Tab-separated table of C-alpha atoms in Angstrom:
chain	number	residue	atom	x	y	z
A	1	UNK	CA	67.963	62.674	98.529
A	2	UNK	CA	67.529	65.668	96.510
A	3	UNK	CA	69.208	69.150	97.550
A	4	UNK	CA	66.743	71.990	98.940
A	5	UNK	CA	67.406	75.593	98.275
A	6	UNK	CA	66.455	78.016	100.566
A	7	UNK	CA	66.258	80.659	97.990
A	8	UNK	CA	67.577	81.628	94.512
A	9	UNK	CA	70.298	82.523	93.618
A	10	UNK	CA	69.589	85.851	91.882
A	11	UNK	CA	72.378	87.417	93.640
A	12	UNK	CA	75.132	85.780	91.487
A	13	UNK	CA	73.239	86.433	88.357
A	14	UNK	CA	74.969	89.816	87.923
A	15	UNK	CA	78.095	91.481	89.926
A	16	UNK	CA	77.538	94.851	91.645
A	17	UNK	CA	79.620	97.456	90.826
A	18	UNK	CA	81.202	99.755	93.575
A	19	UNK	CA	81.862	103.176	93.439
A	20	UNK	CA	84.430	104.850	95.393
A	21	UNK	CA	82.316	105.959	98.225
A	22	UNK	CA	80.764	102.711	98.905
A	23	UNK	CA	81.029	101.650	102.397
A	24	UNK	CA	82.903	98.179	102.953
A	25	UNK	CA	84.063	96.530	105.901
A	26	UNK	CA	84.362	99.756	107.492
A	27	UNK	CA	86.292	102.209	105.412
A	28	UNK	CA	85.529	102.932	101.642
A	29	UNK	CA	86.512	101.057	98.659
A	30	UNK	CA	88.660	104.092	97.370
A	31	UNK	CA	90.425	103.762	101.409
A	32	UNK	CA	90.262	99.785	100.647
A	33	UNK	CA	91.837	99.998	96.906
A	34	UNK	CA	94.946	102.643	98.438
A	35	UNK	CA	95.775	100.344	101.322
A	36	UNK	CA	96.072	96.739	99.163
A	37	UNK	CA	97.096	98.313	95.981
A	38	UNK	CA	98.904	101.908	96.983
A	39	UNK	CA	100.557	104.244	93.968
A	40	UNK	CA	101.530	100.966	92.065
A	41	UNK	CA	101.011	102.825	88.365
A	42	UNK	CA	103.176	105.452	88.801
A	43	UNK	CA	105.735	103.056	90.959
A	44	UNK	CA	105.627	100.871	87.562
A	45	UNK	CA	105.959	103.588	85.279
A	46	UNK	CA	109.002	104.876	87.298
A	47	UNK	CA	110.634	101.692	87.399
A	48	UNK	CA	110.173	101.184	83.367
A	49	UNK	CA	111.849	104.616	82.972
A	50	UNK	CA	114.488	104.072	85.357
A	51	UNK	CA	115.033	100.840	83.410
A	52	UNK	CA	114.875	102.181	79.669
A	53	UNK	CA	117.592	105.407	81.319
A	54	UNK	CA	119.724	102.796	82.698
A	55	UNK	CA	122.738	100.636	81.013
A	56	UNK	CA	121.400	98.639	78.010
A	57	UNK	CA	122.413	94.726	78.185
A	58	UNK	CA	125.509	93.776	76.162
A	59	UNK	CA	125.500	90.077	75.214
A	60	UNK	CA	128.963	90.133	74.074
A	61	UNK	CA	130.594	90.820	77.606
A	62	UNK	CA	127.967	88.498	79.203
A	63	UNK	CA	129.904	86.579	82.195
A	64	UNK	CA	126.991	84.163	82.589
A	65	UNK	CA	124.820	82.479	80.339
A	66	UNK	CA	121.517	82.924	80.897
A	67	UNK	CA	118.586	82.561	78.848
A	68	UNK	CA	118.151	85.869	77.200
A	69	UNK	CA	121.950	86.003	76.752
A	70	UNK	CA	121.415	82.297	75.079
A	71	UNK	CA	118.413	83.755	73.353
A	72	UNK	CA	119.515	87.128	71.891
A	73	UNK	CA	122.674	85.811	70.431
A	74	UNK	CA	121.028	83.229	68.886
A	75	UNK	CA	118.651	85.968	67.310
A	76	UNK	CA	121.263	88.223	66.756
A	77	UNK	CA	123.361	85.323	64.822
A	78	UNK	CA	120.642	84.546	62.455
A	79	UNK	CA	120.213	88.050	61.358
């Protein structure tokens, strides 16, 4: 028994774009893109700089071993 289509399937032949002020579901993709995905650039770039501000790793006074702490003294033997 062979399959029968009830149409093409042009629609999958090329994604649509959406602009900001495209309706969807209700609200607007720019409203849609806020709500799932909020201010999370600028909440990564303040975490990175919070990070690169804060106390820098020391290997030496490492209580546990993990594996960076394995890792970087193993690089920082060889050099």
């Amino acid at each position: 028994m062979k399959l029968k289509l009830r149409g093409t399937l042009d629609r999958f032949s090329a994604p649509t774009t959406l602009r900001g002020e495209s309706p969807f579901l209700g609200a607007t993709v720019q409203v849609w893109d806020r709500a799932i995905v909020g201010n999370m650039e600028q909440t990564l770039l303040g975490i990175k700089e919070r990070a690169q501000r804060g106390p820098q790793r020391d290997i030496s006074t490492a209580t546990t071993s993990d594996v960076a702490s394995y890792a970087s003294r193993q690089l920082s033997r060889t050099k």
